[in-house]
PDB file of C-alpha atoms in Angstrom:
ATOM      1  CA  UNK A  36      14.265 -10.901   3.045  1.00 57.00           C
ATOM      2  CA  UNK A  37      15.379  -9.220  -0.188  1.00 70.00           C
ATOM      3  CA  UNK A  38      14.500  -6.011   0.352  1.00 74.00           C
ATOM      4  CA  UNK A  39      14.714  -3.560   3.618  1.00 81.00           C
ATOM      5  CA  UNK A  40      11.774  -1.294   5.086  1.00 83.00           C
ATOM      6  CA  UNK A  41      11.648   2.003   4.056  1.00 84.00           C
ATOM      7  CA  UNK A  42       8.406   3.420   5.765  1.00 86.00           C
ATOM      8  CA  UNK A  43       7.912   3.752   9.430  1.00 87.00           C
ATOM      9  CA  UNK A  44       5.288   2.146  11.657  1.00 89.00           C
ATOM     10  CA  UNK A  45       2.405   5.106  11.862  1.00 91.00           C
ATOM     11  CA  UNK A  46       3.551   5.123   7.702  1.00 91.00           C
ATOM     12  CA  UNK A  47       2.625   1.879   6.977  1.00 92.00           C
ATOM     13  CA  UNK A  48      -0.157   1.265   9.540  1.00 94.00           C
ATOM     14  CA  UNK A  49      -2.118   4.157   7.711  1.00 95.00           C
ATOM     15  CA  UNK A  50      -1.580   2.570   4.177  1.00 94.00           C
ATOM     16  CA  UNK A  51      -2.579  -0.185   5.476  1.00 95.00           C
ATOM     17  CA  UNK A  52      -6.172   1.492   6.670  1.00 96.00           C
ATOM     18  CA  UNK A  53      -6.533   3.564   3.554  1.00 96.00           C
ATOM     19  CA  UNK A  54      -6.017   0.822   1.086  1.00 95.00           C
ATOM     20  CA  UNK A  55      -8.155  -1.437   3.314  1.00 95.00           C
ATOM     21  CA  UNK A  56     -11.054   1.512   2.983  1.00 96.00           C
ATOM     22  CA  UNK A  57     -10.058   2.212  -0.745  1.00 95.00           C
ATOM     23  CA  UNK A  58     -10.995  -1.627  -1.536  1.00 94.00           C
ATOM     24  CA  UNK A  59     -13.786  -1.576   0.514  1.00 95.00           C
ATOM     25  CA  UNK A  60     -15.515   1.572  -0.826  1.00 94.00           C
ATOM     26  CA  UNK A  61     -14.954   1.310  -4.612  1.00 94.00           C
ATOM     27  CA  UNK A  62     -16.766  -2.333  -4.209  1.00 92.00           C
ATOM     28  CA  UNK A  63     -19.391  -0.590  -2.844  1.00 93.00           C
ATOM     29  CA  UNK A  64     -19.721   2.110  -4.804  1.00 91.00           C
ATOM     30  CA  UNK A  65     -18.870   0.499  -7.812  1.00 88.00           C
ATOM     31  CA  UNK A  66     -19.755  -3.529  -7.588  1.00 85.00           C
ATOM     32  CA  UNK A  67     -18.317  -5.742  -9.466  1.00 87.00           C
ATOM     33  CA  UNK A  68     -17.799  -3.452 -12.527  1.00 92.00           C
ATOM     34  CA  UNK A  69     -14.314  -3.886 -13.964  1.00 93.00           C
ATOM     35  CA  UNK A  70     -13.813  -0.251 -12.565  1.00 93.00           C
ATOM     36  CA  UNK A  71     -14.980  -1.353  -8.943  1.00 92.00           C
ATOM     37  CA  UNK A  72     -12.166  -4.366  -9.231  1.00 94.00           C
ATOM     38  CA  UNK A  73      -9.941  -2.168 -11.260  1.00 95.00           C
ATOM     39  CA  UNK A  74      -9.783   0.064  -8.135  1.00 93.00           C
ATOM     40  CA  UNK A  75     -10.233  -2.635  -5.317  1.00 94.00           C
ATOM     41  CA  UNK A  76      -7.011  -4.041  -6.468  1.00 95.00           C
ATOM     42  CA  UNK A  77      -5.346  -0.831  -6.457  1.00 95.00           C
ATOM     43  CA  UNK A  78      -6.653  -0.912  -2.790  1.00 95.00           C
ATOM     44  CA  UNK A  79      -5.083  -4.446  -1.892  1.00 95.00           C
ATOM     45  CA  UNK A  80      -1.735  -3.117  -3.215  1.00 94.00           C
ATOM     46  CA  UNK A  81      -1.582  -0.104  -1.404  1.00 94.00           C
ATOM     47  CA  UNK A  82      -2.210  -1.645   1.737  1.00 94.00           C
ATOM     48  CA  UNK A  83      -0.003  -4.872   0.878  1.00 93.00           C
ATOM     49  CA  UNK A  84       3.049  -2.183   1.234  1.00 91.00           C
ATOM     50  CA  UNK A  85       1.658  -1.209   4.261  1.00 91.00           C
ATOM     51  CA  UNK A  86       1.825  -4.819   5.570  1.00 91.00           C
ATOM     52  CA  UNK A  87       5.454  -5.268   4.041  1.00 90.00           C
ATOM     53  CA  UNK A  88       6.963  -1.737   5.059  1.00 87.00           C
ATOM     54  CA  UNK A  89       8.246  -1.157   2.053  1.00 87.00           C
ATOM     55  CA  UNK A  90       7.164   1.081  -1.293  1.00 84.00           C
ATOM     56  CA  UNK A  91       8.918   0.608  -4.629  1.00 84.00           C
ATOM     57  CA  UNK A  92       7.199   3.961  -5.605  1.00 83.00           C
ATOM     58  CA  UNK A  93       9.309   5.675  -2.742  1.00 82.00           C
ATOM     59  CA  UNK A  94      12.477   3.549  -3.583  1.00 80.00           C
ATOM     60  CA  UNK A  95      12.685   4.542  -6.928  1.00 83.00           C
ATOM     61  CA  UNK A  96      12.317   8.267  -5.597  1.00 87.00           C
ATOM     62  CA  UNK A  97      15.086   7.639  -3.707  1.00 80.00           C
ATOM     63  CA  UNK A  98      13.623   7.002  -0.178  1.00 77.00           C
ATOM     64  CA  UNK A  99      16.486   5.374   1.921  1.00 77.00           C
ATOM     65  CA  UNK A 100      15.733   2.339   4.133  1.00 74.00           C
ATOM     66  CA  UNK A 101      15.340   2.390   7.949  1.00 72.00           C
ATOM     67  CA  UNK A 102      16.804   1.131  10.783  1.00 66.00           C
TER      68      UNK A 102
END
């Protein structure tokens, strides 16, 4: 690939829950509002970084990769 991780397992196994439960919730709460799919995307790409292992939020911070 053409990046490398740089979360952990438990890291990205719990982004993947929250942003799983963030999409889930807001489309409840919300509908189909543009707010509801506003934030139910947000959702979906928190937890796709979960699923990939790797956060360009954390990379630009200056989070090194693992091993």
């Amino acid at each position: 690939m053409w990046f490398r991780k740089n979360m952990k397992r438990p890291e990205s196994l719990l982004r993947i829950a929250a942003g799983l439960a963030m999409a889930a919730v807001s489309l409840w709460w919300q509908g189909a509002s543009p707010l509801g799919l506003a934030l139910a995307a947000a959702g979906v790409g928190i937890g796709l970084t979960g699923a990939f292992g790797y956060c360009p939020a954390c990379a630009m911070m200056g989070r090194q990769p693992t091993e």
